[in-house]
PDB file of C-alpha atoms and ligand atoms in Angstrom:
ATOM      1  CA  UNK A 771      69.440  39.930  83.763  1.00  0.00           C
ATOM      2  CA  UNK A 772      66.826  41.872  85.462  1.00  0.00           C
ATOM      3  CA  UNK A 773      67.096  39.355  88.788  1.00  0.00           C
ATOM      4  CA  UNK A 774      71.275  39.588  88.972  1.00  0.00           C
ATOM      5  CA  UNK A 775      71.144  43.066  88.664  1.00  0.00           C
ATOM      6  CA  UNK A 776      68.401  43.500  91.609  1.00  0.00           C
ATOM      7  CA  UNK A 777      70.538  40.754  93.758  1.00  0.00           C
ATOM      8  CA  UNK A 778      74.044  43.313  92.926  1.00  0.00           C
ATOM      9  CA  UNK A 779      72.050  45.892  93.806  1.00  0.00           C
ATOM     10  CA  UNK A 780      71.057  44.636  96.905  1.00  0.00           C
ATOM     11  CA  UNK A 781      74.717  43.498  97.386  1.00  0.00           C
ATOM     12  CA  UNK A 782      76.052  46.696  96.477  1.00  0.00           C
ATOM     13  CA  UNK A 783      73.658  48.708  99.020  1.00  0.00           C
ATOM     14  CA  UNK A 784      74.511  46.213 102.006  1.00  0.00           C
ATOM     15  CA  UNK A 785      78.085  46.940 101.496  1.00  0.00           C
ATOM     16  CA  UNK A 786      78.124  50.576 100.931  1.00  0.00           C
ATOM     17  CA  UNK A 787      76.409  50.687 104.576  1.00  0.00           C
ATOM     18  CA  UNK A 788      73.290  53.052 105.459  1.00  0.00           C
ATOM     19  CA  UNK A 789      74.151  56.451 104.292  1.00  0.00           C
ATOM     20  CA  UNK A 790      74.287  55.287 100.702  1.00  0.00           C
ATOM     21  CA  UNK A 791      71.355  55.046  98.106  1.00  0.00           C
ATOM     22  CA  UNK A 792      72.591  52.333  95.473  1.00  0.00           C
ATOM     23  CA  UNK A 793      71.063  51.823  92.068  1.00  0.00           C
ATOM     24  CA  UNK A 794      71.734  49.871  88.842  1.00  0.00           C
ATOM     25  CA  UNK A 795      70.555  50.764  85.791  1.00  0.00           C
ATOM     26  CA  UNK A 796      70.355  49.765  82.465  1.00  0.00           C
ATOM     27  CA  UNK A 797      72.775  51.562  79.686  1.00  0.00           C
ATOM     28  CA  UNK A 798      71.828  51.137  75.604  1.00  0.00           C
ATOM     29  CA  UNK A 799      74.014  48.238  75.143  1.00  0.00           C
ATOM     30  CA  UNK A 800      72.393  46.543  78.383  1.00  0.00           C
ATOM     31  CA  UNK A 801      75.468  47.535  80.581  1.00  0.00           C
ATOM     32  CA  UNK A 802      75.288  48.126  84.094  1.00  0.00           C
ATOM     33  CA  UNK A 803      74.930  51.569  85.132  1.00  0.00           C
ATOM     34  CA  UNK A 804      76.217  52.194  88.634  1.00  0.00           C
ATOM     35  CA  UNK A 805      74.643  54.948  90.934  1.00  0.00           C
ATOM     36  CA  UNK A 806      75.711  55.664  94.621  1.00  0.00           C
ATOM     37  CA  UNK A 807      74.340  58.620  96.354  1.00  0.00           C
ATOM     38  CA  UNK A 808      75.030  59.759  99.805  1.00  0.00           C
ATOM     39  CA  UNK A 809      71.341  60.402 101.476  1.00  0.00           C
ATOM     40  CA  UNK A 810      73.402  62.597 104.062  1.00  0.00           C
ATOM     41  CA  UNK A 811      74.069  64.898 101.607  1.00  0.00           C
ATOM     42  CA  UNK A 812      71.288  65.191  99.783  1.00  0.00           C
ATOM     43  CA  UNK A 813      69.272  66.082 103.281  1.00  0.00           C
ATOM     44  CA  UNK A 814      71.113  68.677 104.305  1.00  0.00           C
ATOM     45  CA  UNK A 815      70.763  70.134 101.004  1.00  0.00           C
ATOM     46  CA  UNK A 816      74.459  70.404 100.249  1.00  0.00           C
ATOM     47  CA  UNK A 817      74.998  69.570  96.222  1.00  0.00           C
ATOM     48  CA  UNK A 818      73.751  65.910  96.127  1.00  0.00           C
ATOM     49  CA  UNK A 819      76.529  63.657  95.916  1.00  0.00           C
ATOM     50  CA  UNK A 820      76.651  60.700  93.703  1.00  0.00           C
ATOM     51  CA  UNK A 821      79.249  58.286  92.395  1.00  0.00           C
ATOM     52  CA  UNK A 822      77.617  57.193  88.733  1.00  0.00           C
ATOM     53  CA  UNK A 823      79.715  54.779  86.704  1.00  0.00           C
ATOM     54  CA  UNK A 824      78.753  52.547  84.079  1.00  0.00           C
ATOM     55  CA  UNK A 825      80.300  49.107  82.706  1.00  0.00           C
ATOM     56  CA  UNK A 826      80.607  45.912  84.889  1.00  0.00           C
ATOM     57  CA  UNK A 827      82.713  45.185  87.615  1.00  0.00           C
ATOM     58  CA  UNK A 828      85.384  47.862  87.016  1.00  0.00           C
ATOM     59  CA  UNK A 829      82.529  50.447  86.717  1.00  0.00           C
ATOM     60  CA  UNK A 830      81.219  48.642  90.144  1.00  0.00           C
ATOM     61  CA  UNK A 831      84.336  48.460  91.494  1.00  0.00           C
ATOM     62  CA  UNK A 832      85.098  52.742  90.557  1.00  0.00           C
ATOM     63  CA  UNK A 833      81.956  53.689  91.823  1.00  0.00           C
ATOM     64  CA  UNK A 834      82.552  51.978  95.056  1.00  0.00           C
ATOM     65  CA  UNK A 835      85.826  53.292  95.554  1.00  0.00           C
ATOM     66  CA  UNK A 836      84.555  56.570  95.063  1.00  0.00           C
ATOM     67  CA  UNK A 837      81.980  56.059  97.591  1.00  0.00           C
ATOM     68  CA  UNK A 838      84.657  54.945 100.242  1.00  0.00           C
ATOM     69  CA  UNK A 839      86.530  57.621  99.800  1.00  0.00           C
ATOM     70  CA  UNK A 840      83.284  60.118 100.261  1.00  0.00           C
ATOM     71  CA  UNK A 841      82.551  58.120 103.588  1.00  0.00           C
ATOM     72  CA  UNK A 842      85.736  58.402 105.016  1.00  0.00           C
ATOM     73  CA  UNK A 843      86.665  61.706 104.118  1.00  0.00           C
ATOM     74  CA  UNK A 844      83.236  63.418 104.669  1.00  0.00           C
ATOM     75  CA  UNK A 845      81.652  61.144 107.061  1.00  0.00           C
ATOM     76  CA  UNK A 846      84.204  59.879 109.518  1.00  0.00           C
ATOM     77  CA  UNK A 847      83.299  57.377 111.880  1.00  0.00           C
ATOM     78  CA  UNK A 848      80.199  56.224 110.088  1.00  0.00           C
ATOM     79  CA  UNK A 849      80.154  52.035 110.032  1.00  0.00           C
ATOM     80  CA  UNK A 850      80.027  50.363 106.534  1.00  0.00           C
ATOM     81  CA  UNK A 851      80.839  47.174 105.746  1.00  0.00           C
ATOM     82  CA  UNK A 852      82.973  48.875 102.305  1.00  0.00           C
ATOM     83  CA  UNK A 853      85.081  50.584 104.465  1.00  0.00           C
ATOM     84  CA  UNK A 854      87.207  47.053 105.160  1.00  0.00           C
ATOM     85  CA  UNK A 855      88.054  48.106 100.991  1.00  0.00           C
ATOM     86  CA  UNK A 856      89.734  51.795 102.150  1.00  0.00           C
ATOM     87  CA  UNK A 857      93.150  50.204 101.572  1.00  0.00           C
ATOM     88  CA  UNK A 858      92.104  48.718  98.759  1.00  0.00           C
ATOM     89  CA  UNK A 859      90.928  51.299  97.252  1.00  0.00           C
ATOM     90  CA  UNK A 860      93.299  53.406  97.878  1.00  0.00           C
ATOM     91  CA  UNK A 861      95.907  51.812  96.291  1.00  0.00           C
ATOM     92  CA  UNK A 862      93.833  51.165  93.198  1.00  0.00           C
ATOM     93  CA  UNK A 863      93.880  55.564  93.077  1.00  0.00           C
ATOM     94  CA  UNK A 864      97.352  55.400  93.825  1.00  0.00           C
ATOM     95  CA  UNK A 865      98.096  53.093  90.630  1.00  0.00           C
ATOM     96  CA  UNK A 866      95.936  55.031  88.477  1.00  0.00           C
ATOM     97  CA  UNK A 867      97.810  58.357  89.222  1.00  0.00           C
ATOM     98  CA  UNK A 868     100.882  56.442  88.347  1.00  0.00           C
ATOM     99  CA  UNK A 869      99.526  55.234  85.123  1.00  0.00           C
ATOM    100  CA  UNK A 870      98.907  58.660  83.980  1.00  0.00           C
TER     101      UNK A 870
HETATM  102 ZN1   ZN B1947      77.847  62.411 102.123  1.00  0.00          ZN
END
């Protein structure tokens, strides 16, 4: 447990590029707890920015999505691997506003 979640976090990190802090902790029921913050943000003392989403791969994969979106919307032209995901992603959004 506590060596997959190390080897997604360092997964997660390497994807979400350099501006992002990535952690994984543990819930109560020994779910995944996903945190992305945006070290950007936090330094220039703007309200610290984090993506925090808990479960397994969906709460990976909405965290992550978040995250893209922050990058590309706040920090345009930054590199990060995730970024290949912003269509992805985006239509993800775009089904869950027609879901609801
Ligand atoms: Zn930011």
């Amino acid at each position: 447990m506590t060596a997959s979640r190390s080897a997604r976090e360092r997964q997660a990190a390497a994807e979400a590029g350099p501006l992002a802090t990535v952690k994984i902790d543990l819930g109560e029921q020994q779910e995944f707890l996903y945190k992305i913050s945006c070290t950007t943000c936090v330094a220039k003392g703007h309200r610290k920015w984090s993506a925090y989403r808990p479960g397994g791969d969906n709460g990976f994969m909405a965290a992550m999505d978040r995250w893209i979106f922050h990058l590309s919307e706040k920090h345009p032209g930054t590199e990060a691997p995730c970024l290949a995901y912003l269509p992805a992603a985006q239509q993800r959004l775009h089904e869950r506003r027609e879901q609801q």
